[in-house]
């Protein structure tokens, strides 16, 4: 069996991912980790492969979009879309049997892809949702949770 943990934050922010990694290691499950580097720090863990997507990667598309008013907001959304495409490519090429979507941001980003491409082969780890999120956010999270392995 081969598993993947996806987190839209640096690994140091989510030390509870060790809950999964300990289980994977205990049962001899090989696993990889994909994380979105938000502070320019390359991190390592005991995973077979640690895939890093830097929020600060420069691309021709982003250089062109800097000419647009309100660039920062557009740039952030473009970078999240680039991260999403990066992770989808890793999942499709990696042949993973199980994927852990860590956090509500992962659930939101990958809800449609996960529910269509790998129904019943992923889990959504959502914690500490203190304030009621917008309706569209909860609908996407519901979609992700309903097709997950542990719904």
Short mmCIF file of C-alpha atoms in Angstrom, two decimals, residues 52-145:
data_model
loop_
_atom_site.label_atom_id
_atom_site.label_comp_id
_atom_site.label_asym_id
_atom_site.label_seq_id
_atom_site.Cartn_x
_atom_site.Cartn_y
_atom_site.Cartn_z
CA UNK A 52 7.42 20.94 -1.86
CA UNK A 53 5.51 23.57 -3.81
CA UNK A 54 6.80 27.04 -3.01
CA UNK A 55 4.27 29.82 -2.79
CA UNK A 56 7.03 32.09 -4.09
CA UNK A 57 7.81 30.27 -7.35
CA UNK A 58 7.91 32.74 -10.22
CA UNK A 59 6.32 31.80 -13.55
CA UNK A 60 5.61 33.62 -16.84
CA UNK A 61 1.87 33.58 -16.06
CA UNK A 62 2.46 35.31 -12.73
CA UNK A 63 4.82 37.86 -14.30
CA UNK A 64 2.12 38.77 -16.84
CA UNK A 65 -0.58 39.01 -14.17
CA UNK A 66 1.45 41.55 -12.17
CA UNK A 67 0.32 44.16 -14.69
CA UNK A 68 -3.27 43.70 -13.50
CA UNK A 69 -4.73 45.93 -10.79
CA UNK A 70 -5.29 44.10 -7.48
CA UNK A 71 -2.49 41.71 -8.42
CA UNK A 72 -1.85 40.32 -4.95
CA UNK A 73 -5.29 38.76 -4.62
CA UNK A 74 -5.20 37.38 -8.17
CA UNK A 75 -1.65 36.10 -7.69
CA UNK A 76 -2.57 34.21 -4.51
CA UNK A 77 -5.49 32.49 -6.27
CA UNK A 78 -3.27 31.62 -9.23
CA UNK A 79 -0.67 30.12 -6.92
CA UNK A 80 -3.29 28.01 -5.15
CA UNK A 81 -4.52 26.78 -8.53
CA UNK A 82 -0.93 25.94 -9.49
CA UNK A 83 -0.52 24.02 -6.20
CA UNK A 84 -3.77 22.19 -6.89
CA UNK A 85 -2.60 21.17 -10.37
CA UNK A 86 0.80 20.14 -8.96
CA UNK A 87 -0.84 17.85 -6.38
CA UNK A 88 -3.28 16.39 -8.90
CA UNK A 89 -0.32 15.46 -11.13
CA UNK A 90 1.46 13.78 -8.22
CA UNK A 91 -1.65 11.81 -7.29
CA UNK A 92 -2.30 10.68 -10.85
CA UNK A 93 1.31 9.64 -11.50
CA UNK A 94 2.04 8.24 -8.04
CA UNK A 95 -0.43 5.36 -7.96
CA UNK A 96 -1.49 6.08 -4.39
CA UNK A 97 -3.91 3.74 -2.67
CA UNK A 98 -4.91 6.29 -0.05
CA UNK A 99 -4.68 10.08 0.30
CA UNK A 100 -5.00 12.16 3.48
CA UNK A 101 -6.30 15.68 2.81
CA UNK A 102 -5.05 17.59 5.82
CA UNK A 103 -7.20 20.50 6.94
CA UNK A 104 -10.29 22.27 5.71
CA UNK A 105 -8.28 24.14 3.07
CA UNK A 106 -7.27 20.83 1.47
CA UNK A 107 -10.86 19.65 1.62
CA UNK A 108 -11.98 22.82 -0.12
CA UNK A 109 -9.23 22.76 -2.77
CA UNK A 110 -9.51 19.09 -3.68
CA UNK A 111 -13.18 18.30 -2.99
CA UNK A 112 -14.25 17.90 -6.60
CA UNK A 113 -11.11 16.10 -7.73
CA UNK A 114 -11.08 13.73 -4.75
CA UNK A 115 -14.77 12.88 -4.93
CA UNK A 116 -14.57 12.14 -8.67
CA UNK A 117 -11.08 10.67 -9.10
CA UNK A 118 -10.66 8.68 -5.88
CA UNK A 119 -13.98 8.17 -4.06
CA UNK A 120 -13.55 6.10 -0.91
CA UNK A 121 -9.74 6.23 -1.17
CA UNK A 122 -9.07 9.37 0.85
CA UNK A 123 -9.75 10.91 4.23
CA UNK A 124 -10.40 14.49 5.19
CA UNK A 125 -8.82 15.65 8.42
CA UNK A 126 -10.74 18.76 9.44
CA UNK A 127 -10.16 20.28 12.85
CA UNK A 128 -11.07 23.41 14.73
CA UNK A 129 -13.59 25.09 12.44
CA UNK A 130 -14.49 27.84 14.89
CA UNK A 131 -16.53 30.24 12.80
CA UNK A 132 -19.24 29.24 10.37
CA UNK A 133 -17.57 29.44 6.95
CA UNK A 134 -19.39 30.78 3.88
CA UNK A 135 -22.04 28.49 2.39
CA UNK A 136 -19.98 27.66 -0.72
CA UNK A 137 -17.11 26.59 1.53
CA UNK A 138 -19.28 24.22 3.56
CA UNK A 139 -20.89 22.76 0.43
CA UNK A 140 -17.46 21.88 -1.00
CA UNK A 141 -16.33 20.40 2.32
CA UNK A 142 -19.54 18.35 2.52
CA UNK A 143 -18.88 17.03 -1.00
CA UNK A 144 -15.35 16.02 0.03
CA UNK A 145 -16.46 14.33 3.25
#
